[in-house]
PDB file of C-alpha atoms in Angstrom:
ATOM      1  CA  MET A 197       0.000   0.000   0.000  1.00 47.00           C
ATOM      2  CA  ALA A 198       1.178   3.494  -0.788  1.00 59.00           C
ATOM      3  CA  GLU A 199       2.332   5.661   2.091  1.00 89.00           C
ATOM      4  CA  LEU A 200      -0.518   8.042   1.222  1.00 95.00           C
ATOM      5  CA  MET A 201      -3.936   7.006  -0.032  1.00 96.00           C
ATOM      6  CA  VAL A 202      -4.410  10.456  -1.606  1.00 97.00           C
ATOM      7  CA  SER A 203      -1.749  12.993  -2.529  1.00 96.00           C
ATOM      8  CA  ALA A 204      -2.723  16.239  -4.271  1.00 97.00           C
ATOM      9  CA  GLN A 205      -0.099  18.836  -5.146  1.00 96.00           C
ATOM     10  CA  LYS A 206      -0.739  22.356  -6.470  1.00 97.00           C
ATOM     11  CA  VAL A 207      -4.067  21.430  -8.056  1.00 97.00           C
ATOM     12  CA  HIS A 208      -5.570  24.080 -10.345  1.00 97.00           C
ATOM     13  CA  LYS A 209      -8.909  23.976 -12.138  1.00 97.00           C
ATOM     14  CA  HIS A 210     -10.535  26.558 -14.400  1.00 96.00           C
ATOM     15  CA  PHE A 211     -14.029  26.790 -15.813  1.00 95.00           C
ATOM     16  CA  GLY A 212     -13.536  29.233 -18.657  1.00 93.00           C
ATOM     17  CA  ARG A 213     -11.862  32.302 -17.190  1.00 93.00           C
ATOM     18  CA  HIS A 214     -12.960  31.449 -13.663  1.00 94.00           C
ATOM     19  CA  GLU A 215     -10.245  29.790 -11.592  1.00 96.00           C
ATOM     20  CA  VAL A 216     -12.047  27.478  -9.174  1.00 97.00           C
ATOM     21  CA  LEU A 217      -9.007  25.786  -7.600  1.00 98.00           C
ATOM     22  CA  LYS A 218      -5.853  27.843  -7.065  1.00 97.00           C
ATOM     23  CA  GLY A 219      -3.127  25.407  -6.066  1.00 97.00           C
ATOM     24  CA  VAL A 220      -4.750  23.074  -3.515  1.00 97.00           C
ATOM     25  CA  ASP A 221      -2.610  20.529  -1.628  1.00 96.00           C
ATOM     26  CA  LEU A 222      -3.875  17.477   0.278  1.00 97.00           C
ATOM     27  CA  SER A 223      -2.253  14.433   1.895  1.00 96.00           C
ATOM     28  CA  VAL A 224      -4.434  11.602   3.215  1.00 97.00           C
ATOM     29  CA  PRO A 225      -2.850   8.543   4.874  1.00 96.00           C
ATOM     30  CA  PRO A 226      -4.747   5.238   4.633  1.00 97.00           C
ATOM     31  CA  GLY A 227      -7.530   4.947   7.179  1.00 96.00           C
ATOM     32  CA  GLN A 228      -7.820   8.679   7.803  1.00 97.00           C
ATOM     33  CA  VAL A 229     -10.997  10.776   7.619  1.00 97.00           C
ATOM     34  CA  VAL A 230     -10.496  14.223   6.097  1.00 98.00           C
ATOM     35  CA  CYS A 231     -13.358  16.717   6.254  1.00 98.00           C
ATOM     36  CA  ILE A 232     -13.547  19.768   4.008  1.00 98.00           C
ATOM     37  CA  ILE A 233     -15.704  22.719   5.016  1.00 97.00           C
ATOM     38  CA  GLY A 234     -16.256  26.167   3.576  1.00 97.00           C
ATOM     39  CA  PRO A 235     -18.830  28.439   1.963  1.00 96.00           C
ATOM     40  CA  SER A 236     -20.688  27.592  -1.242  1.00 94.00           C
ATOM     41  CA  GLY A 237     -18.565  28.264  -4.298  1.00 94.00           C
ATOM     42  CA  SER A 238     -15.263  27.769  -2.499  1.00 96.00           C
ATOM     43  CA  GLY A 239     -14.199  24.829  -4.713  1.00 97.00           C
ATOM     44  CA  LYS A 240     -14.856  21.973  -2.257  1.00 97.00           C
ATOM     45  CA  SER A 241     -17.023  19.817  -4.509  1.00 96.00           C
ATOM     46  CA  THR A 242     -14.919  20.550  -7.593  1.00 97.00           C
ATOM     47  CA  PHE A 243     -11.813  19.389  -5.734  1.00 97.00           C
ATOM     48  CA  LEU A 244     -13.575  16.183  -4.702  1.00 96.00           C
ATOM     49  CA  ARG A 245     -14.634  15.528  -8.305  1.00 95.00           C
ATOM     50  CA  CYS A 246     -11.046  16.062  -9.446  1.00 95.00           C
ATOM     51  CA  ILE A 247      -9.866  13.299  -7.094  1.00 96.00           C
ATOM     52  CA  ASN A 248     -12.208  10.915  -8.943  1.00 93.00           C
ATOM     53  CA  HIS A 249     -11.324  12.443 -12.347  1.00 92.00           C
ATOM     54  CA  LEU A 250     -14.924  13.486 -12.886  1.00 93.00           C
ATOM     55  CA  GLU A 251     -13.275  16.839 -13.550  1.00 94.00           C
ATOM     56  CA  LYS A 252      -9.881  17.100 -15.269  1.00 93.00           C
ATOM     57  CA  ILE A 253      -7.361  19.302 -13.516  1.00 94.00           C
ATOM     58  CA  ASP A 254      -5.546  22.033 -15.430  1.00 94.00           C
ATOM     59  CA  ALA A 255      -2.308  21.898 -13.429  1.00 93.00           C
ATOM     60  CA  GLY A 256      -0.818  19.945 -10.556  1.00 94.00           C
ATOM     61  CA  ILE A 257      -0.862  16.252  -9.698  1.00 93.00           C
ATOM     62  CA  ILE A 258      -3.309  13.961  -7.895  1.00 95.00           C
ATOM     63  CA  GLU A 259      -2.399  10.407  -6.890  1.00 93.00           C
ATOM     64  CA  VAL A 260      -4.643   7.767  -5.314  1.00 95.00           C
ATOM     65  CA  ASP A 261      -2.886   4.797  -3.716  1.00 93.00           C
ATOM     66  CA  GLY A 262       0.279   5.620  -5.626  1.00 90.00           C
ATOM     67  CA  ASP A 263      -1.359   5.902  -9.066  1.00 89.00           C
ATOM     68  CA  LEU A 264      -1.795   9.160 -10.951  1.00 90.00           C
ATOM     69  CA  VAL A 265      -5.446  10.118 -11.377  1.00 90.00           C
ATOM     70  CA  GLY A 266      -6.300  10.256 -15.075  1.00 86.00           C
ATOM     71  CA  TYR A 267      -2.713   9.867 -16.273  1.00 86.00           C
ATOM     72  CA  ARG A 268       0.287   7.530 -16.311  1.00 85.00           C
ATOM     73  CA  ARG A 269       4.007   8.166 -16.205  1.00 84.00           C
ATOM     74  CA  ARG A 270       6.395   6.825 -18.822  1.00 84.00           C
ATOM     75  CA  GLY A 271       9.913   7.883 -18.036  1.00 82.00           C
ATOM     76  CA  ASP A 272       9.850  11.612 -17.482  1.00 82.00           C
ATOM     77  CA  LYS A 273       6.608  12.155 -19.426  1.00 83.00           C
ATOM     78  CA  ILE A 274       2.941  11.990 -18.398  1.00 85.00           C
ATOM     79  CA  TYR A 275       0.241  10.629 -20.723  1.00 84.00           C
ATOM     80  CA  GLU A 276      -3.523  10.891 -20.379  1.00 86.00           C
ATOM     81  CA  LEU A 277      -5.378   7.614 -19.836  1.00 88.00           C
ATOM     82  CA  SER A 278      -8.164   6.448 -22.115  1.00 89.00           C
ATOM     83  CA  GLU A 279     -11.752   6.693 -20.895  1.00 88.00           C
ATOM     84  CA  ARG A 280     -11.779   2.918 -20.384  1.00 88.00           C
ATOM     85  CA  GLU A 281      -8.630   3.050 -18.239  1.00 87.00           C
ATOM     86  CA  VAL A 282     -10.032   5.984 -16.227  1.00 86.00           C
ATOM     87  CA  ALA A 283     -13.249   4.021 -15.613  1.00 86.00           C
ATOM     88  CA  GLU A 284     -11.279   0.974 -14.465  1.00 85.00           C
ATOM     89  CA  ARG A 285      -9.309   3.002 -11.911  1.00 85.00           C
ATOM     90  CA  ARG A 286     -12.449   4.809 -10.777  1.00 87.00           C
ATOM     91  CA  GLN A 287     -14.063   1.481  -9.833  1.00 87.00           C
ATOM     92  CA  ARG A 288     -12.100   1.387  -6.588  1.00 89.00           C
ATOM     93  CA  ILE A 289     -13.089   4.894  -5.516  1.00 95.00           C
ATOM     94  CA  GLY A 290     -16.593   5.090  -4.078  1.00 95.00           C
ATOM     95  CA  MET A 291     -18.459   8.378  -4.351  1.00 95.00           C
ATOM     96  CA  VAL A 292     -21.669   9.464  -2.654  1.00 95.00           C
ATOM     97  CA  PHE A 293     -23.361  12.610  -3.941  1.00 91.00           C
ATOM     98  CA  GLN A 294     -25.866  15.083  -2.479  1.00 89.00           C
ATOM     99  CA  HIS A 295     -28.612  13.445  -4.520  1.00 88.00           C
ATOM    100  CA  PHE A 296     -28.879   9.715  -4.402  1.00 85.00           C
ATOM    101  CA  ASN A 297     -28.939   8.831  -8.136  1.00 89.00           C
ATOM    102  CA  LEU A 298     -30.563   5.436  -7.542  1.00 95.00           C
ATOM    103  CA  PHE A 299     -32.190   3.612 -10.446  1.00 95.00           C
ATOM    104  CA  PRO A 300     -35.913   4.212  -9.787  1.00 96.00           C
ATOM    105  CA  HIS A 301     -37.057   1.117 -11.712  1.00 97.00           C
ATOM    106  CA  ARG A 302     -34.846  -1.256  -9.712  1.00 97.00           C
ATOM    107  CA  THR A 303     -35.226  -2.522  -6.174  1.00 98.00           C
ATOM    108  CA  VAL A 304     -32.785  -1.635  -3.429  1.00 98.00           C
ATOM    109  CA  VAL A 305     -30.819  -4.867  -3.781  1.00 98.00           C
ATOM    110  CA  GLU A 306     -30.815  -4.579  -7.580  1.00 98.00           C
ATOM    111  CA  ASN A 307     -29.328  -1.089  -7.283  1.00 97.00           C
ATOM    112  CA  ILE A 308     -26.541  -2.413  -5.080  1.00 98.00           C
ATOM    113  CA  ILE A 309     -25.588  -5.474  -7.154  1.00 97.00           C
ATOM    114  CA  GLU A 310     -25.591  -3.695 -10.536  1.00 95.00           C
ATOM    115  CA  GLY A 311     -21.973  -2.470 -10.395  1.00 94.00           C
ATOM    116  CA  PRO A 312     -20.237  -5.580  -9.060  1.00 96.00           C
ATOM    117  CA  ILE A 313     -22.027  -7.844 -11.561  1.00 96.00           C
ATOM    118  CA  LYS A 314     -21.940  -5.647 -14.680  1.00 93.00           C
ATOM    119  CA  VAL A 315     -18.630  -3.847 -14.117  1.00 91.00           C
ATOM    120  CA  LEU A 316     -16.531  -6.179 -11.953  1.00 92.00           C
ATOM    121  CA  LYS A 317     -18.061  -9.335 -13.494  1.00 94.00           C
ATOM    122  CA  GLU A 318     -18.488 -10.932 -10.075  1.00 96.00           C
ATOM    123  CA  ASP A 319     -20.643 -13.947  -9.270  1.00 96.00           C
ATOM    124  CA  LYS A 320     -24.260 -12.936  -8.635  1.00 96.00           C
ATOM    125  CA  VAL A 321     -24.738 -15.241  -5.637  1.00 96.00           C
ATOM    126  CA  GLU A 322     -21.697 -13.773  -3.897  1.00 97.00           C
ATOM    127  CA  VAL A 323     -22.669 -10.217  -4.776  1.00 97.00           C
ATOM    128  CA  VAL A 324     -26.229 -10.618  -3.481  1.00 97.00           C
ATOM    129  CA  ALA A 325     -24.868 -12.001  -0.207  1.00 97.00           C
ATOM    130  CA  ARG A 326     -22.543  -9.003   0.068  1.00 97.00           C
ATOM    131  CA  ALA A 327     -25.403  -6.628  -0.728  1.00 97.00           C
ATOM    132  CA  ARG A 328     -27.516  -8.112   2.050  1.00 97.00           C
ATOM    133  CA  GLU A 329     -24.656  -7.739   4.511  1.00 97.00           C
ATOM    134  CA  LEU A 330     -24.212  -4.111   3.467  1.00 97.00           C
ATOM    135  CA  LEU A 331     -27.939  -3.472   3.905  1.00 97.00           C
ATOM    136  CA  ARG A 332     -27.652  -4.903   7.395  1.00 96.00           C
ATOM    137  CA  LYS A 333     -24.714  -2.600   8.036  1.00 95.00           C
ATOM    138  CA  VAL A 334     -26.671   0.494   6.996  1.00 96.00           C
ATOM    139  CA  GLY A 335     -29.785  -0.640   8.882  1.00 95.00           C
ATOM    140  CA  LEU A 336     -32.010  -1.395   5.892  1.00 97.00           C
ATOM    141  CA  SER A 337     -32.236  -5.183   5.732  1.00 96.00           C
ATOM    142  CA  GLU A 338     -36.026  -5.024   5.575  1.00 97.00           C
ATOM    143  CA  LYS A 339     -35.928  -2.764   2.486  1.00 97.00           C
ATOM    144  CA  GLU A 340     -34.137  -5.215   0.181  1.00 97.00           C
ATOM    145  CA  ASN A 341     -37.065  -5.510  -2.251  1.00 97.00           C
ATOM    146  CA  ALA A 342     -38.387  -1.966  -1.917  1.00 98.00           C
ATOM    147  CA  TYR A 343     -38.171   0.597  -4.727  1.00 97.00           C
ATOM    148  CA  PRO A 344     -36.415   3.937  -4.151  1.00 97.00           C
ATOM    149  CA  ALA A 345     -39.653   5.942  -4.412  1.00 96.00           C
ATOM    150  CA  SER A 346     -40.959   4.216  -1.284  1.00 97.00           C
ATOM    151  CA  LEU A 347     -37.922   5.226   0.800  1.00 96.00           C
ATOM    152  CA  SER A 348     -37.202   8.412   2.707  1.00 94.00           C
ATOM    153  CA  GLY A 349     -34.305  10.589   1.602  1.00 94.00           C
ATOM    154  CA  GLY A 350     -32.164   9.309   4.450  1.00 95.00           C
ATOM    155  CA  GLN A 351     -32.903   5.708   3.517  1.00 96.00           C
ATOM    156  CA  GLN A 352     -32.073   6.379  -0.126  1.00 96.00           C
ATOM    157  CA  GLN A 353     -28.771   7.945   0.867  1.00 95.00           C
ATOM    158  CA  ARG A 354     -27.898   4.914   2.987  1.00 96.00           C
ATOM    159  CA  VAL A 355     -28.674   2.692  -0.011  1.00 97.00           C
ATOM    160  CA  ALA A 356     -26.373   4.899  -2.101  1.00 96.00           C
ATOM    161  CA  ILE A 357     -23.612   4.373   0.459  1.00 97.00           C
ATOM    162  CA  ALA A 358     -24.187   0.604   0.395  1.00 97.00           C
ATOM    163  CA  ARG A 359     -24.080   0.675  -3.408  1.00 96.00           C
ATOM    164  CA  ALA A 360     -20.705   2.452  -3.353  1.00 96.00           C
ATOM    165  CA  LEU A 361     -19.347   0.015  -0.766  1.00 97.00           C
ATOM    166  CA  ALA A 362     -20.465  -2.977  -2.854  1.00 96.00           C
ATOM    167  CA  MET A 363     -17.637  -2.150  -5.264  1.00 96.00           C
ATOM    168  CA  ARG A 364     -15.185  -2.689  -2.369  1.00 95.00           C
ATOM    169  CA  PRO A 365     -13.504   0.713  -2.731  1.00 95.00           C
ATOM    170  CA  LYS A 366     -10.218   1.639  -1.100  1.00 95.00           C
ATOM    171  CA  LEU A 367     -11.339   5.275  -0.824  1.00 97.00           C
ATOM    172  CA  MET A 368     -14.765   6.843  -0.200  1.00 97.00           C
ATOM    173  CA  LEU A 369     -15.622  10.386  -1.303  1.00 98.00           C
ATOM    174  CA  PHE A 370     -18.706  12.094   0.142  1.00 97.00           C
ATOM    175  CA  ASP A 371     -19.996  15.287  -1.478  1.00 96.00           C
ATOM    176  CA  GLU A 372     -22.273  16.940   1.108  1.00 95.00           C
ATOM    177  CA  PRO A 373     -24.180  13.668   1.589  1.00 94.00           C
ATOM    178  CA  THR A 374     -26.682  15.121   4.085  1.00 94.00           C
ATOM    179  CA  SER A 375     -27.382  18.520   2.517  1.00 92.00           C
ATOM    180  CA  ALA A 376     -30.491  17.339   0.638  1.00 88.00           C
ATOM    181  CA  LEU A 377     -31.991  15.605   3.683  1.00 92.00           C
ATOM    182  CA  ASP A 378     -34.591  16.744   6.182  1.00 91.00           C
ATOM    183  CA  PRO A 379     -32.856  17.498   9.500  1.00 88.00           C
ATOM    184  CA  GLU A 380     -34.357  14.512  11.326  1.00 88.00           C
ATOM    185  CA  LEU A 381     -32.884  12.128   8.723  1.00 90.00           C
ATOM    186  CA  VAL A 382     -29.315  13.411   8.893  1.00 94.00           C
ATOM    187  CA  GLY A 383     -28.336  11.431  11.989  1.00 93.00           C
ATOM    188  CA  ASP A 384     -28.907   8.016  10.395  1.00 93.00           C
ATOM    189  CA  VAL A 385     -26.636   8.810   7.455  1.00 95.00           C
ATOM    190  CA  LEU A 386     -23.927  10.294   9.674  1.00 95.00           C
ATOM    191  CA  GLY A 387     -24.171   7.195  11.854  1.00 95.00           C
ATOM    192  CA  VAL A 388     -23.345   4.980   8.878  1.00 96.00           C
ATOM    193  CA  MET A 389     -20.410   7.225   7.968  1.00 96.00           C
ATOM    194  CA  ARG A 390     -19.181   7.168  11.565  1.00 95.00           C
ATOM    195  CA  SER A 391     -19.282   3.356  11.462  1.00 96.00           C
ATOM    196  CA  LEU A 392     -17.238   3.335   8.248  1.00 96.00           C
ATOM    197  CA  ALA A 393     -14.637   5.542   9.887  1.00 96.00           C
ATOM    198  CA  GLU A 394     -14.434   3.187  12.857  1.00 95.00           C
ATOM    199  CA  ASP A 395     -13.877   0.302  10.422  1.00 95.00           C
ATOM    200  CA  GLY A 396     -10.839   2.109   8.994  1.00 96.00           C
ATOM    201  CA  MET A 397     -12.221   3.294   5.647  1.00 97.00           C
ATOM    202  CA  THR A 398     -10.249   6.161   4.125  1.00 98.00           C
ATOM    203  CA  MET A 399     -12.744   8.984   3.590  1.00 98.00           C
ATOM    204  CA  ILE A 400     -12.796  12.535   2.246  1.00 98.00           C
ATOM    205  CA  VAL A 401     -15.993  14.286   3.267  1.00 98.00           C
ATOM    206  CA  VAL A 402     -17.211  17.643   1.978  1.00 97.00           C
ATOM    207  CA  THR A 403     -19.731  18.623   4.626  1.00 96.00           C
ATOM    208  CA  HIS A 404     -21.608  21.352   6.461  1.00 94.00           C
ATOM    209  CA  GLU A 405     -21.930  19.080   9.508  1.00 95.00           C
ATOM    210  CA  ILE A 406     -19.369  20.741  11.793  1.00 95.00           C
ATOM    211  CA  GLY A 407     -20.163  18.381  14.662  1.00 94.00           C
ATOM    212  CA  PHE A 408     -19.381  15.348  12.503  1.00 95.00           C
ATOM    213  CA  ALA A 409     -16.121  16.933  11.363  1.00 96.00           C
ATOM    214  CA  ARG A 410     -15.115  17.624  14.957  1.00 96.00           C
ATOM    215  CA  GLU A 411     -16.039  14.178  16.303  1.00 95.00           C
ATOM    216  CA  VAL A 412     -15.054  11.870  13.436  1.00 96.00           C
ATOM    217  CA  GLY A 413     -12.515  13.753  11.324  1.00 97.00           C
ATOM    218  CA  ASP A 414      -8.779  13.207  11.701  1.00 97.00           C
ATOM    219  CA  HIS A 415      -7.980  16.304   9.642  1.00 98.00           C
ATOM    220  CA  LEU A 416     -10.023  19.372   8.702  1.00 98.00           C
ATOM    221  CA  ILE A 417      -9.557  21.751   5.777  1.00 98.00           C
ATOM    222  CA  PHE A 418     -11.331  25.088   5.492  1.00 98.00           C
ATOM    223  CA  MET A 419     -11.549  26.194   1.861  1.00 98.00           C
ATOM    224  CA  ASP A 420     -12.522  29.581   0.490  1.00 97.00           C
ATOM    225  CA  ASP A 421     -12.176  31.072  -2.975  1.00 96.00           C
ATOM    226  CA  GLY A 422     -10.305  28.054  -4.340  1.00 97.00           C
ATOM    227  CA  VAL A 423      -7.613  27.790  -1.691  1.00 97.00           C
ATOM    228  CA  ALA A 424      -7.114  25.871   1.540  1.00 97.00           C
ATOM    229  CA  VAL A 425      -7.194  28.779   3.999  1.00 97.00           C
ATOM    230  CA  GLU A 426      -6.556  26.711   7.117  1.00 97.00           C
ATOM    231  CA  ALA A 427      -5.993  23.049   7.944  1.00 97.00           C
ATOM    232  CA  GLY A 428      -5.262  20.957  11.011  1.00 97.00           C
ATOM    233  CA  ASP A 429      -6.805  18.877  13.767  1.00 97.00           C
ATOM    234  CA  PRO A 430     -10.581  19.462  13.544  1.00 97.00           C
ATOM    235  CA  ARG A 431     -10.914  20.262  17.236  1.00 97.00           C
ATOM    236  CA  ASP A 432      -8.150  22.857  17.025  1.00 97.00           C
ATOM    237  CA  VAL A 433      -9.412  24.514  13.847  1.00 97.00           C
ATOM    238  CA  ILE A 434     -13.013  24.671  15.067  1.00 97.00           C
ATOM    239  CA  THR A 435     -12.337  25.879  18.603  1.00 96.00           C
ATOM    240  CA  ASN A 436      -9.325  28.091  17.905  1.00 96.00           C
ATOM    241  CA  PRO A 437      -9.089  29.060  14.228  1.00 97.00           C
ATOM    242  CA  GLN A 438      -5.956  30.993  13.324  1.00 97.00           C
ATOM    243  CA  GLN A 439      -7.236  32.748  10.202  1.00 97.00           C
ATOM    244  CA  GLU A 440      -9.770  35.570  10.301  1.00 97.00           C
ATOM    245  CA  ARG A 441     -11.664  34.129   7.323  1.00 97.00           C
ATOM    246  CA  THR A 442     -12.046  30.804   9.149  1.00 97.00           C
ATOM    247  CA  ARG A 443     -13.263  32.571  12.293  1.00 97.00           C
ATOM    248  CA  LEU A 444     -15.851  34.521  10.319  1.00 96.00           C
ATOM    249  CA  PHE A 445     -17.182  31.412   8.600  1.00 97.00           C
ATOM    250  CA  LEU A 446     -17.402  29.382  11.811  1.00 96.00           C
ATOM    251  CA  SER A 447     -19.122  32.254  13.637  1.00 95.00           C
ATOM    252  CA  LYS A 448     -21.967  31.962  11.113  1.00 93.00           C
ATOM    253  CA  VAL A 449     -22.379  28.188  11.136  1.00 90.00           C
ATOM    254  CA  LEU A 450     -21.834  27.259  14.792  1.00 84.00           C
TER     255      LEU A 450
END
C-alpha cells in the first residue's frame, strides 16, 4: 500500500476564465478521515470531483494509492489515460453525492448489485450475499425488495452508500451527503459514515456538519475562494481558528 492514499499537489482547475481551484494541496494517509468545510462556491465539490477524475485538472498532480489520477508516467513524461482506463481506476473509488442517483425502476438490492455484476463481473450469488450484509450494516435489511420511491431521503442515501461500498472501494468520497436531507434524517446517514470511519475506511468528506467533522474527522480543511485557507486537527481549527476568514465562517455556522 502506498504511504498516502491520496496525494494532491498544487491542483488548479478553471471553468472558462474562472479559476475554481488555485493550487490546492492534500495528503491523506490510509484509514484517515479528512473533512472539508467552507462556503458555497469555495471549490470543495470541484476538488472532490477532481480526485475521482470526474473533472480534469488544469495543473498539478493527484495520486490515489500511488497511481496518478487520469494519467500515467512513462519515463519523465505523463500521458492521459483512455476513458476505459479511467473508468477501471475509478471502480475502486466510491463516491456518494448530495442526490442519491438510484435507479428508480430497480429494487434496493438490484441497485446495489448492478456495479459488481456488470462492471466487476463478479458472481451474482456472492454479490447478493454481500449486498444483504451491506444493507444490514446500513440498517435497511427489511428494504431489500423496496423501490427507491418508497424510501425516505435518508434511507435512499444509505442505499447509495451501500451501493458504493459494494464495489469494495479503497477510498470513499462524500460530497455533502446530508445537505439534501430533512434534519431529522441526517443522523442516520452520519451514523453509517461514523461506522465506516471506525472500520478504517479512508474517507474525504465535503460537509456542512461541523459536529461530525469535529467528532469523526482526523484532519479538517477550510476552503474559500479556491484555496485551503486553514488546515489541522478538527478540534483545534473549530475551537481556535488561526485565520480571520475561518473565524468569520465558523461564527456563522456554529
